[in-house]
Amino acid sequence: MKLLTAVVRPFVVDDVREAMERLSVLGMTVSEVQGYGRQKGHVEVYRGAEYSVDFVAKVRVEILLDDSIVDKALDAVVAACRTGRIGDGKVWVTPVDAVVRVRTGERGTDAI
Amino acid sequence: MIDTGDTAWLLGSAALVMLMTPGLALFYGGMVRSRSVLNVMMLTFGCLAAVGVVWLLYGYSLAFGNDGFAGLIGDFRLAGLHGLTNTTVGPPGHQVPLLAFAGFQLMFAVITVALLVGAIAERARFWPWLLFVVVWVTLVYLPLAHWVFAFDGFAGPGSTGGWLVNKLHALDFAGGTAVEVNSGAAAVALAIVIGHRHGWPRQAVRPHNLPFVMFGAGLLWFGWFGFNAGSALGASGVAATSFLNTTTAAATAVVGWLLVEQFRDGKPTTLGAASGAVAGLVGITPGCGYVEPLGAAAIGVVAGVVCSLAIGLKYRLRLDDSLDVLAVHGIGGFTGMILIGLFASKGVNSAGADGLFYGGGLDQLWRQAVATFAALGYSLVVTLVIAWVIHRTIGLRAAREAELDGIDEAEHAESAYDLAVHPSRRSMAAGFVEGGRP
């Protein structure tokens, strides 16, 4: 089992969700986050006073995946998030030791 | 005999002006950080309560009663609004109930002191502020309103009014001196006494809700029709002129402000559009009943450009006038008062005068300048004294920790937004829903 984590532009979330539905991936967790990478922040101007916004609003998408579908899902997420401009974000995959569905007690792949 | 049309317009105008104060609360509330929004709104909204009481007890009487001393202040004869019921005022055929006028002018007093919240936003304590409101309205607003709004013969046959309007014959249709120049000067005094916010100007403050600011500016624009056109005190041609001039000046000022931003900062901003509208409304306030629509357009664009450029003043003066009361109201009001000396025309209003551009020479210009500097000087000095005394005795400013952690919670035990759902709050809410009682 793997955990796919994507920190991406806020407005691509629906595209990611649709891509996952096409692959029959059933669940995901989405949270609003802030951060910066190479993009850094941006400057906003209020009545002529410049305000430097260091952190950029992003969305973190977390998806639990069975090993067999990880590569396809990774490609689909990247395709859904890519605009080609700076600030598209990052996607990474980490191994998961155990997963339990709380309601039934099912473990492993059955719990995804 | 009461003129019902005039009375209806005056009462409607009073209600419109009342709406400006909650509008101002939104305008100011959106410009501060989320942790201070309730405090700023409370300081603004509280003026409706405090000034309402003052007005009843003695405020109206001191501003509009028979002159008590040299055109400087009224007397106490109308205290408690005593004797106003069933009294009518105005020219024959255009009589309105004096209580309608008293209600209309009350709203002017409320919004004027509420404007000062912009100078002390994010760091003022509520009760000391309310005390300041009562003292300031008494010692600064009431005299100034008397100087410029109280006409000879208004409080009764043979009564005398204020010196600016009756002796100097300065023109101020709807409050360029008593409201705008006054609040700008007082804002400077308050900002000097209370000191700048922690971290200012190193840390710029980002407005937390620009939609609030836009909505508040819209309500101000809407209410300003009552403020300016209501000052004709009747449903008349002068009211119509003031009405159109009001919106014209706001429109051209938005354009003026945004052009400055485009050239200076590269983008026309939302905050700039809202600020430009207010600057134009401020600029046209004193002259709205005396100038032609084209004159109003000129006054608006000048106010928009000048006020926008004046924003930088507070950084030069190292003065944290948080929400730019000086730049928008002080400088805007000053500009509008002086420009009357150029654009006023008797063709628009026979009660007015001809300005420099209408063959009147420099005569009206110097009268306008004297009135403006008198209001500015008096307000600045007296406000300095009032604010200093209150600040040194009971303290006007919140503690450093309160300011840094959030003045809403420290002063009011409330917060505007539930940004993070705390576990204890969640269980409380659940208990409420499921059990009916927490």
Coordinates of C-alpha atoms in Angstrom, one line a residue:
Chain A
M1 CA 0.0 0.0 0.0
K2 CA 1.1 3.5 -0.7
L3 CA 0.1 7.0 0.2
L4 CA 0.1 9.5 -2.6
T5 CA 0.4 13.1 -1.4
A6 CA 0.0 16.1 -3.7
V7 CA 0.4 19.7 -2.8
V8 CA -1.1 21.6 -5.7
R9 CA -3.0 24.6 -6.9
P10 CA -6.4 25.0 -5.2
F11 CA -8.4 25.0 -8.4
V12 CA -7.1 21.6 -9.8
V13 CA -8.8 19.6 -7.0
D14 CA -11.9 18.8 -9.1
D15 CA -9.7 17.6 -12.0
V16 CA -7.8 15.3 -9.6
R17 CA -11.1 13.9 -8.2
E18 CA -12.4 13.2 -11.7
A19 CA -9.2 11.5 -12.7
M20 CA -9.3 9.3 -9.7
E21 CA -12.9 8.4 -10.3
R22 CA -12.0 7.3 -13.8
L23 CA -9.4 5.0 -12.2
S24 CA -12.0 3.8 -9.7
V25 CA -10.1 5.1 -6.8
L26 CA -12.8 5.7 -4.2
G27 CA -11.4 8.1 -1.6
M28 CA -9.2 11.1 -0.9
T29 CA -8.6 13.6 1.8
V30 CA -8.3 17.3 0.9
S31 CA -6.9 20.1 3.1
E32 CA -6.2 23.7 2.6
V33 CA -2.5 24.4 3.3
Q34 CA 0.0 27.2 2.8
G35 CA 3.6 27.0 1.8
Y36 CA 6.2 27.9 -0.7
G37 CA 8.7 26.3 -2.9
R38 CA 10.7 27.9 -5.8
Q39 CA 7.6 30.0 -6.6
K40 CA 8.1 31.9 -3.3
G41 CA 5.4 34.4 -2.3
H42 CA 4.0 37.3 -4.1
V43 CA 3.5 41.1 -3.5
E44 CA 0.1 42.6 -2.8
V45 CA -0.5 46.4 -2.8
Y46 CA -3.0 48.1 -0.4
R47 CA -3.3 51.9 -0.8
G48 CA 0.2 52.0 -2.2
A49 CA 1.7 50.0 0.7
E50 CA 3.3 46.8 -0.5
Y51 CA 2.5 43.6 1.5
S52 CA 4.7 40.6 0.9
V53 CA 2.8 37.4 1.1
D54 CA 5.4 34.7 1.8
F55 CA 3.1 31.7 1.8
V56 CA 1.0 30.7 -1.1
A57 CA -2.4 29.0 -0.7
K58 CA -2.3 25.4 -1.8
V59 CA -4.3 22.3 -1.4
R60 CA -2.9 19.0 -0.1
V61 CA -4.6 15.9 -1.5
E62 CA -3.9 12.6 0.2
I63 CA -4.9 9.3 -1.5
L64 CA -4.4 5.8 -0.2
L65 CA -3.6 3.4 -3.1
D66 CA -3.1 -0.3 -3.7
D67 CA 0.4 -1.0 -5.1
S68 CA -1.0 -2.2 -8.4
I69 CA -2.5 1.2 -9.3
V70 CA 0.1 3.6 -7.9
D71 CA 1.9 4.4 -11.2
K72 CA -1.3 5.0 -13.1
A73 CA -2.7 7.2 -10.3
L74 CA 0.5 9.2 -10.1
D75 CA 0.5 9.9 -13.8
A76 CA -3.2 10.9 -13.7
V77 CA -2.7 13.2 -10.7
V78 CA 0.3 14.9 -12.4
A79 CA -1.6 15.3 -15.6
A80 CA -4.5 16.8 -13.8
C81 CA -2.4 19.3 -12.0
R82 CA 0.0 20.4 -14.7
T83 CA -0.4 23.9 -16.2
G84 CA 3.2 24.2 -17.2
R85 CA 3.6 27.4 -15.1
I86 CA 5.7 27.9 -12.0
G87 CA 3.7 26.9 -8.8
D88 CA 2.1 23.7 -10.1
G89 CA 3.2 21.9 -6.9
K90 CA 4.7 18.5 -6.0
V91 CA 3.4 15.0 -5.8
W92 CA 5.1 12.2 -3.8
V93 CA 4.4 8.6 -2.9
T94 CA 5.3 7.0 0.5
P95 CA 5.0 3.4 1.7
V96 CA 2.2 2.6 4.2
D97 CA 2.7 -0.1 6.8
A98 CA -0.9 -0.7 7.8
V99 CA -4.4 0.5 7.0
V100 CA -7.6 -0.3 9.0
R101 CA -11.2 0.5 8.1
V102 CA -12.5 1.7 11.5
R103 CA -16.1 0.6 11.0
T104 CA -15.4 -3.0 10.1
G105 CA -11.9 -3.7 11.3
E106 CA -10.8 -4.8 7.8
R107 CA -7.0 -4.4 7.2
G108 CA -4.7 -3.9 4.3
T109 CA -5.9 -3.7 0.8
D110 CA -9.5 -4.5 1.8
A111 CA -9.5 -1.4 4.0
I112 CA -8.7 1.0 1.1
Chain B
M1 CA -48.0 74.2 8.3
I2 CA -45.7 71.3 7.7
D3 CA -44.6 70.5 4.1
T4 CA -45.0 66.8 3.9
G5 CA -42.8 66.3 0.9
D6 CA -39.9 68.2 2.5
T7 CA -40.4 66.4 5.8
A8 CA -40.5 63.0 4.1
W9 CA -37.2 63.7 2.3
L10 CA -35.6 65.0 5.5
L11 CA -36.7 61.9 7.6
G12 CA -35.6 59.6 4.7
S13 CA -32.2 61.4 4.6
A14 CA -31.8 61.1 8.3
A15 CA -32.3 57.3 7.9
L16 CA -29.8 57.2 5.0
V17 CA -27.2 59.0 7.1
M18 CA -27.8 56.6 9.9
L19 CA -26.9 53.7 7.6
M20 CA -23.5 55.3 6.9
T21 CA -22.3 54.3 10.4
P22 CA -22.8 50.6 10.1
G23 CA -21.5 51.0 6.5
L24 CA -18.4 52.6 8.0
A25 CA -18.1 49.7 10.4
L26 CA -17.9 47.3 7.4
F27 CA -15.6 49.6 5.5
Y28 CA -13.2 49.9 8.5
G29 CA -13.8 46.3 9.7
G30 CA -12.7 44.8 6.3
M31 CA -9.4 46.8 6.3
V32 CA -8.1 45.5 9.6
R33 CA -6.8 42.0 10.5
S34 CA -9.3 39.3 11.3
R35 CA -8.3 39.4 15.0
S36 CA -9.4 43.0 15.4
V37 CA -12.5 43.3 13.2
L38 CA -15.1 43.1 16.0
N39 CA -13.3 45.7 18.1
V40 CA -13.2 48.1 15.2
M41 CA -16.9 47.5 14.4
M42 CA -17.8 48.0 18.1
L43 CA -15.8 51.3 18.4
T44 CA -17.7 52.5 15.3
F45 CA -21.2 51.1 16.2
G46 CA -20.8 52.3 19.8
C47 CA -20.9 55.9 18.6
L48 CA -24.6 55.5 17.6
A49 CA -25.3 54.8 21.3
A50 CA -23.0 57.3 23.0
V51 CA -23.8 60.2 20.7
G52 CA -27.5 59.5 20.7
V53 CA -27.6 60.0 24.5
V54 CA -25.4 63.1 24.4
W55 CA -27.6 64.6 21.6
L56 CA -30.8 64.1 23.7
L57 CA -29.3 65.5 26.9
Y58 CA -27.6 68.6 25.7
G59 CA -25.9 68.0 22.3
Y60 CA -28.6 69.4 20.1
S61 CA -29.0 72.4 22.3
L62 CA -25.3 73.3 22.4
A63 CA -25.0 72.9 18.6
F64 CA -28.3 74.5 17.4
G65 CA -29.6 76.4 20.4
N66 CA -29.5 80.2 20.6
D67 CA -25.9 81.4 20.6
G68 CA -24.4 81.4 24.1
F69 CA -21.0 83.1 23.4
A70 CA -19.7 85.0 20.4
G71 CA -20.9 82.6 17.8
L72 CA -18.8 79.8 19.4
I73 CA -21.4 77.6 21.2
G74 CA -25.1 77.4 21.8
D75 CA -27.0 77.5 25.1
F76 CA -28.8 74.9 27.1
R77 CA -32.3 76.1 26.4
L78 CA -33.2 73.1 24.2
A79 CA -31.5 70.5 26.5
G80 CA -33.5 67.3 26.6
L81 CA -34.9 68.3 23.3
H82 CA -37.2 70.3 25.4
G83 CA -39.8 72.3 23.5
L84 CA -39.0 70.8 20.1
T85 CA -42.2 68.8 19.8
N86 CA -44.7 70.5 17.5
T87 CA -42.1 73.1 16.6
T88 CA -41.6 73.7 12.9
V89 CA -38.8 75.5 11.1
G90 CA -37.9 76.6 7.6
P91 CA -39.1 79.2 5.1
P92 CA -42.8 79.7 4.6
G93 CA -44.4 76.9 2.6
H94 CA -41.4 74.6 3.4
Q95 CA -41.7 74.1 7.1
V96 CA -40.4 70.9 8.6
P97 CA -40.7 69.6 12.2
L98 CA -37.7 70.7 14.2
L99 CA -37.4 67.1 15.6
A100 CA -36.8 65.8 12.0
F101 CA -33.9 68.3 11.7
A102 CA -32.6 67.3 15.2
G103 CA -32.7 63.6 14.1
F104 CA -30.9 64.4 10.8
Q105 CA -28.2 66.4 12.5
L106 CA -27.7 63.7 15.2
M107 CA -26.6 61.3 12.5
F108 CA -23.9 63.8 11.4
A109 CA -22.5 63.9 14.9
V110 CA -22.5 60.1 15.0
I111 CA -20.7 59.5 11.7
T112 CA -18.1 62.3 12.4
V113 CA -16.8 60.8 15.6
A114 CA -17.1 57.3 14.2
L115 CA -14.7 58.3 11.4
L116 CA -12.0 58.7 14.1
V117 CA -11.9 55.0 14.7
G118 CA -9.8 54.7 11.6
A119 CA -6.9 56.5 13.4
I120 CA -6.8 54.1 16.4
A121 CA -8.0 50.8 14.9
E122 CA -6.6 47.6 16.3
R123 CA -5.3 49.0 19.6
A124 CA -8.0 51.0 21.4
R125 CA -10.0 49.9 24.5
F126 CA -13.8 50.1 24.2
W127 CA -14.9 51.9 27.4
P128 CA -12.2 54.6 27.4
W129 CA -13.0 55.1 23.7
L130 CA -16.7 55.6 24.5
L131 CA -15.7 58.2 27.2
F132 CA -13.6 59.9 24.6
V133 CA -16.6 59.9 22.2
V134 CA -18.7 61.7 24.8
V135 CA -16.1 64.3 25.7
W136 CA -15.0 64.9 22.1
V137 CA -18.5 65.4 20.8
T138 CA -19.1 67.8 23.6
L139 CA -15.9 69.9 23.3
V140 CA -15.1 69.6 19.6
Y141 CA -18.0 68.5 17.4
L142 CA -20.8 70.6 19.1
P143 CA -18.9 73.9 18.8
L144 CA -17.9 73.3 15.2
A145 CA -21.4 72.3 14.2
H146 CA -22.6 75.5 15.9
W147 CA -20.0 77.6 14.0
V148 CA -21.0 76.3 10.6
F149 CA -24.6 74.8 10.7
A150 CA -26.5 77.0 13.1
F151 CA -28.1 79.8 11.2
D152 CA -29.3 83.1 12.7
G153 CA -33.0 82.8 13.6
F154 CA -33.0 79.0 13.5
A155 CA -33.6 78.2 17.2
G156 CA -36.3 80.9 17.5
P157 CA -37.1 84.4 16.2
G158 CA -34.1 86.7 16.9
S159 CA -31.8 83.9 17.9
T160 CA -28.2 84.1 16.8
G161 CA -26.1 81.3 15.3
G162 CA -22.5 80.4 14.6
W163 CA -19.7 82.7 13.4
L164 CA -18.5 80.8 10.3
V165 CA -21.9 80.8 8.7
N166 CA -23.3 84.1 9.8
K167 CA -20.3 86.4 10.3
L168 CA -17.6 85.0 8.0
H169 CA -20.1 83.8 5.4
A170 CA -18.0 80.7 4.6
L171 CA -19.9 78.2 2.4
D172 CA -20.2 74.6 3.8
F173 CA -23.3 72.9 2.4
A174 CA -23.1 69.5 4.2
G175 CA -20.1 69.5 6.6
G176 CA -16.7 70.0 5.0
T177 CA -15.5 71.7 8.2
A178 CA -17.5 70.1 11.1
V179 CA -17.3 66.6 9.7
E180 CA -14.4 66.1 7.3
V181 CA -11.7 68.6 8.1
N182 CA -12.6 68.1 11.8
S183 CA -12.2 64.3 11.7
G184 CA -9.0 64.5 9.7
A185 CA -7.4 66.9 12.2
A186 CA -8.7 65.0 15.2
A187 CA -7.4 61.7 13.7
V188 CA -3.9 63.1 13.6
A189 CA -4.1 64.2 17.2
L190 CA -5.4 60.7 18.3
A191 CA -2.8 58.9 16.3
I192 CA -0.1 61.0 17.9
V193 CA -1.3 60.3 21.4
I194 CA -2.1 56.6 21.1
G195 CA 1.1 55.7 19.2
H196 CA 1.6 53.3 16.3
R197 CA 0.7 49.7 16.3
H198 CA 3.3 47.1 17.3
G199 CA 5.4 46.4 14.2
W200 CA 4.2 49.3 12.2
P201 CA 5.4 50.4 9.6
R202 CA 7.9 47.5 9.3
Q203 CA 5.0 45.1 9.1
A204 CA 2.4 46.1 6.5
V205 CA -1.2 45.2 7.6
R206 CA -3.2 43.2 5.1
P207 CA -6.9 44.0 5.0
H208 CA -8.7 40.7 6.0
N209 CA -11.9 41.2 4.0
L210 CA -12.0 43.4 0.9
P211 CA -15.5 42.4 0.1
F212 CA -16.5 44.0 3.4
V213 CA -14.7 47.1 2.4
M214 CA -16.5 47.3 -1.0
F215 CA -19.9 46.7 0.6
G216 CA -19.1 49.3 3.3
A217 CA -18.0 51.8 0.7
G218 CA -21.2 51.1 -1.3
L219 CA -23.4 51.8 1.8
L220 CA -21.4 55.0 2.4
W221 CA -22.0 56.1 -1.1
F222 CA -25.8 55.3 -0.8
G223 CA -26.0 57.0 2.6
W224 CA -24.2 60.1 1.3
F225 CA -27.2 61.0 -0.8
G226 CA -29.0 61.7 2.5
F227 CA -26.0 63.4 3.9
N228 CA -25.6 65.8 1.0
A229 CA -29.0 66.1 -0.7
G230 CA -30.7 66.0 2.7
S231 CA -28.8 69.1 3.7
A232 CA -31.0 71.1 1.4
L233 CA -33.6 70.4 4.2
G234 CA -36.3 69.8 1.7
A235 CA -37.3 68.1 -1.5
S236 CA -36.1 70.9 -3.7
G237 CA -34.0 71.8 -6.8
V238 CA -31.0 72.3 -4.6
A239 CA -31.5 68.8 -3.2
A240 CA -31.5 67.4 -6.7
T241 CA -28.3 69.4 -7.6
S242 CA -26.6 68.1 -4.5
F243 CA -27.8 64.5 -5.2
L244 CA -26.4 64.5 -8.7
N245 CA -23.2 66.3 -7.7
T246 CA -22.6 63.7 -5.0
T247 CA -22.6 60.7 -7.3
T248 CA -20.7 62.6 -10.1
A249 CA -17.9 63.5 -7.8
A250 CA -17.7 60.0 -6.4
A251 CA -17.5 58.6 -9.9
T252 CA -14.7 60.9 -11.1
A253 CA -12.8 60.4 -7.9
V254 CA -12.8 56.6 -8.4
V255 CA -11.3 57.2 -11.8
G256 CA -8.7 59.7 -10.4
W257 CA -7.6 57.4 -7.6
L258 CA -7.3 54.3 -9.9
L259 CA -5.3 56.2 -12.5
V260 CA -2.8 57.2 -9.8
E261 CA -2.6 53.6 -8.8
Q262 CA -2.1 52.4 -12.3
F263 CA 0.8 54.8 -12.9
R264 CA 2.3 54.4 -9.4
D265 CA 1.7 50.7 -8.6
G266 CA 0.9 49.2 -11.9
K267 CA -2.6 47.9 -11.0
P268 CA -6.0 49.4 -10.2
T269 CA -7.0 47.9 -6.8
T270 CA -10.3 47.2 -5.2
L271 CA -9.3 49.0 -2.0
G272 CA -8.3 52.0 -4.3
A273 CA -11.7 52.1 -5.9
A274 CA -13.5 52.0 -2.6
S275 CA -11.1 54.6 -1.1
G276 CA -11.5 56.8 -4.3
A277 CA -15.3 56.8 -3.9
V278 CA -15.1 57.9 -0.3
A279 CA -12.5 60.6 -1.2
G280 CA -14.8 62.0 -3.9
L281 CA -17.8 62.0 -1.6
V282 CA -15.8 63.8 1.1
G283 CA -14.5 66.3 -1.4
I284 CA -17.9 67.3 -2.8
T285 CA -19.6 67.4 0.6
P286 CA -19.1 71.1 1.4
G287 CA -19.7 72.3 -2.1
C288 CA -22.5 69.9 -3.4
G289 CA -25.2 72.5 -3.1
Y290 CA -23.2 75.3 -4.6
V291 CA -21.5 74.0 -7.8
E292 CA -22.6 72.8 -11.2
P293 CA -22.3 69.1 -12.1
L294 CA -19.1 69.8 -14.2
G295 CA -17.7 71.6 -11.2
A296 CA -18.5 68.6 -9.1
A297 CA -16.8 66.3 -11.6
A298 CA -13.6 68.5 -11.3
I299 CA -13.7 68.5 -7.5
G300 CA -14.1 64.7 -7.5
V301 CA -11.2 64.0 -9.7
V302 CA -9.0 66.4 -7.8
A303 CA -10.0 64.8 -4.5
G304 CA -9.4 61.3 -5.9
V305 CA -5.9 62.2 -7.1
V306 CA -4.9 64.3 -4.1
C307 CA -6.1 61.9 -1.5
S308 CA -4.5 59.0 -3.2
L309 CA -1.2 60.8 -3.2
A310 CA -1.7 61.9 0.4
I311 CA -1.7 58.2 1.6
G312 CA 2.1 58.4 1.7
L313 CA 2.0 61.3 4.2
K314 CA 1.6 59.0 7.2
Y315 CA 4.8 57.2 6.4
R316 CA 6.6 60.5 6.1
L317 CA 5.2 61.7 9.4
R318 CA 5.8 58.3 11.0
L319 CA 2.1 58.5 12.1
D320 CA 0.0 55.3 12.3
D321 CA -3.3 56.8 11.2
S322 CA -4.3 53.2 10.6
L323 CA -7.1 53.6 8.0
D324 CA -6.0 56.9 6.5
V325 CA -8.6 59.3 8.1
L326 CA -6.1 62.2 7.5
A327 CA -5.5 61.4 3.8
V328 CA -9.1 60.6 2.9
H329 CA -11.2 62.8 5.2
G330 CA -8.8 65.5 6.3
I331 CA -7.1 66.2 2.9
G332 CA -10.4 65.4 1.0
G333 CA -12.4 67.9 3.1
F334 CA -9.7 70.5 2.9
T335 CA -9.6 70.2 -0.9
G336 CA -13.4 70.4 -1.2
M337 CA -13.6 73.4 1.1
I338 CA -11.0 75.4 -0.8
L339 CA -12.3 74.4 -4.3
I340 CA -15.7 76.0 -3.3
G341 CA -13.8 79.3 -3.6
L342 CA -13.2 78.4 -7.3
F343 CA -16.3 76.6 -8.4
A344 CA -19.3 78.0 -6.4
S345 CA -21.9 79.7 -8.5
K346 CA -24.9 81.8 -7.5
G347 CA -26.6 80.4 -10.7
V348 CA -26.8 77.1 -8.9
N349 CA -27.8 78.3 -5.5
S350 CA -28.8 81.9 -4.8
A351 CA -27.9 81.5 -1.2
G352 CA -24.3 80.7 -2.2
A353 CA -21.7 82.9 -3.8
D354 CA -19.7 83.2 -7.0
G355 CA -16.2 81.6 -6.8
L356 CA -13.1 82.7 -8.7
F357 CA -14.1 80.9 -11.9
Y358 CA -17.5 82.5 -11.9
G359 CA -16.4 86.1 -11.5
G360 CA -16.4 86.3 -7.7
G361 CA -12.7 87.0 -7.4
L362 CA -10.7 85.9 -4.4
D363 CA -13.4 87.0 -1.9
Q364 CA -15.0 83.6 -1.3
L365 CA -11.6 81.8 -1.5
W366 CA -10.2 83.5 1.6
R367 CA -13.4 83.0 3.5
Q368 CA -13.2 79.3 2.7
A369 CA -9.5 79.2 3.8
V370 CA -10.3 80.9 7.1
A371 CA -13.1 78.5 7.9
T372 CA -11.0 75.5 7.0
F373 CA -8.0 76.5 9.1
A374 CA -10.2 77.5 12.0
A375 CA -11.8 74.1 12.1
L376 CA -8.5 72.3 11.6
G377 CA -6.6 74.2 14.3
Y378 CA -9.4 74.0 16.9
S379 CA -10.0 70.3 16.3
L380 CA -6.3 69.4 16.4
V381 CA -5.5 71.3 19.6
V382 CA -8.6 70.4 21.6
T383 CA -8.5 66.7 20.5
L384 CA -4.8 66.5 21.5
V385 CA -5.7 67.7 25.0
I386 CA -8.8 65.4 25.4
A387 CA -7.0 62.3 24.1
W388 CA -3.9 63.0 26.2
V389 CA -5.8 63.3 29.4
I390 CA -7.9 60.2 28.9
H391 CA -4.8 58.3 27.7
R392 CA -2.8 59.4 30.8
T393 CA -5.5 58.7 33.3
I394 CA -7.6 55.6 32.4
G395 CA -5.6 54.6 29.3
L396 CA -6.9 54.5 25.8
R397 CA -4.7 51.8 24.5
A398 CA -5.0 48.0 25.0
A399 CA -2.1 46.0 26.5
R400 CA 0.6 44.8 24.2
E401 CA -0.4 41.1 24.7
A402 CA -4.0 42.0 23.9
E403 CA -3.0 43.7 20.7
L404 CA -0.7 40.9 19.6
D405 CA -3.1 38.0 20.5
G406 CA -6.2 39.7 19.2
I407 CA -8.0 42.6 20.7
D408 CA -11.4 41.1 19.9
E409 CA -11.0 38.4 22.5
A410 CA -9.2 40.7 25.1
E411 CA -11.8 43.4 24.9
H412 CA -15.1 41.6 24.0
A413 CA -14.5 37.9 24.8
E414 CA -15.6 37.2 21.2
S415 CA -14.0 36.3 17.9
A416 CA -15.4 37.0 14.5
Y417 CA -14.5 33.8 12.8
D418 CA -14.1 30.2 13.9
L419 CA -10.9 29.6 11.9
A420 CA -10.0 26.4 13.6
V421 CA -12.6 24.1 15.1
H422 CA -11.4 23.5 18.6
P423 CA -12.4 20.1 20.1
S424 CA -14.1 21.6 23.1
R425 CA -16.2 23.9 20.9
R426 CA -17.1 21.0 18.7
S427 CA -18.4 19.0 21.6
M428 CA -20.3 22.0 22.9
A429 CA -22.0 22.4 19.6
A430 CA -22.8 18.7 19.4
G431 CA -24.3 18.9 22.9
F432 CA -26.5 21.8 21.8
V433 CA -27.8 20.1 18.8
E434 CA -28.4 16.7 20.3
G435 CA -29.5 17.5 23.8
G436 CA -31.1 20.9 23.2
R437 CA -28.9 22.3 26.0
P438 CA -25.1 22.4 26.2

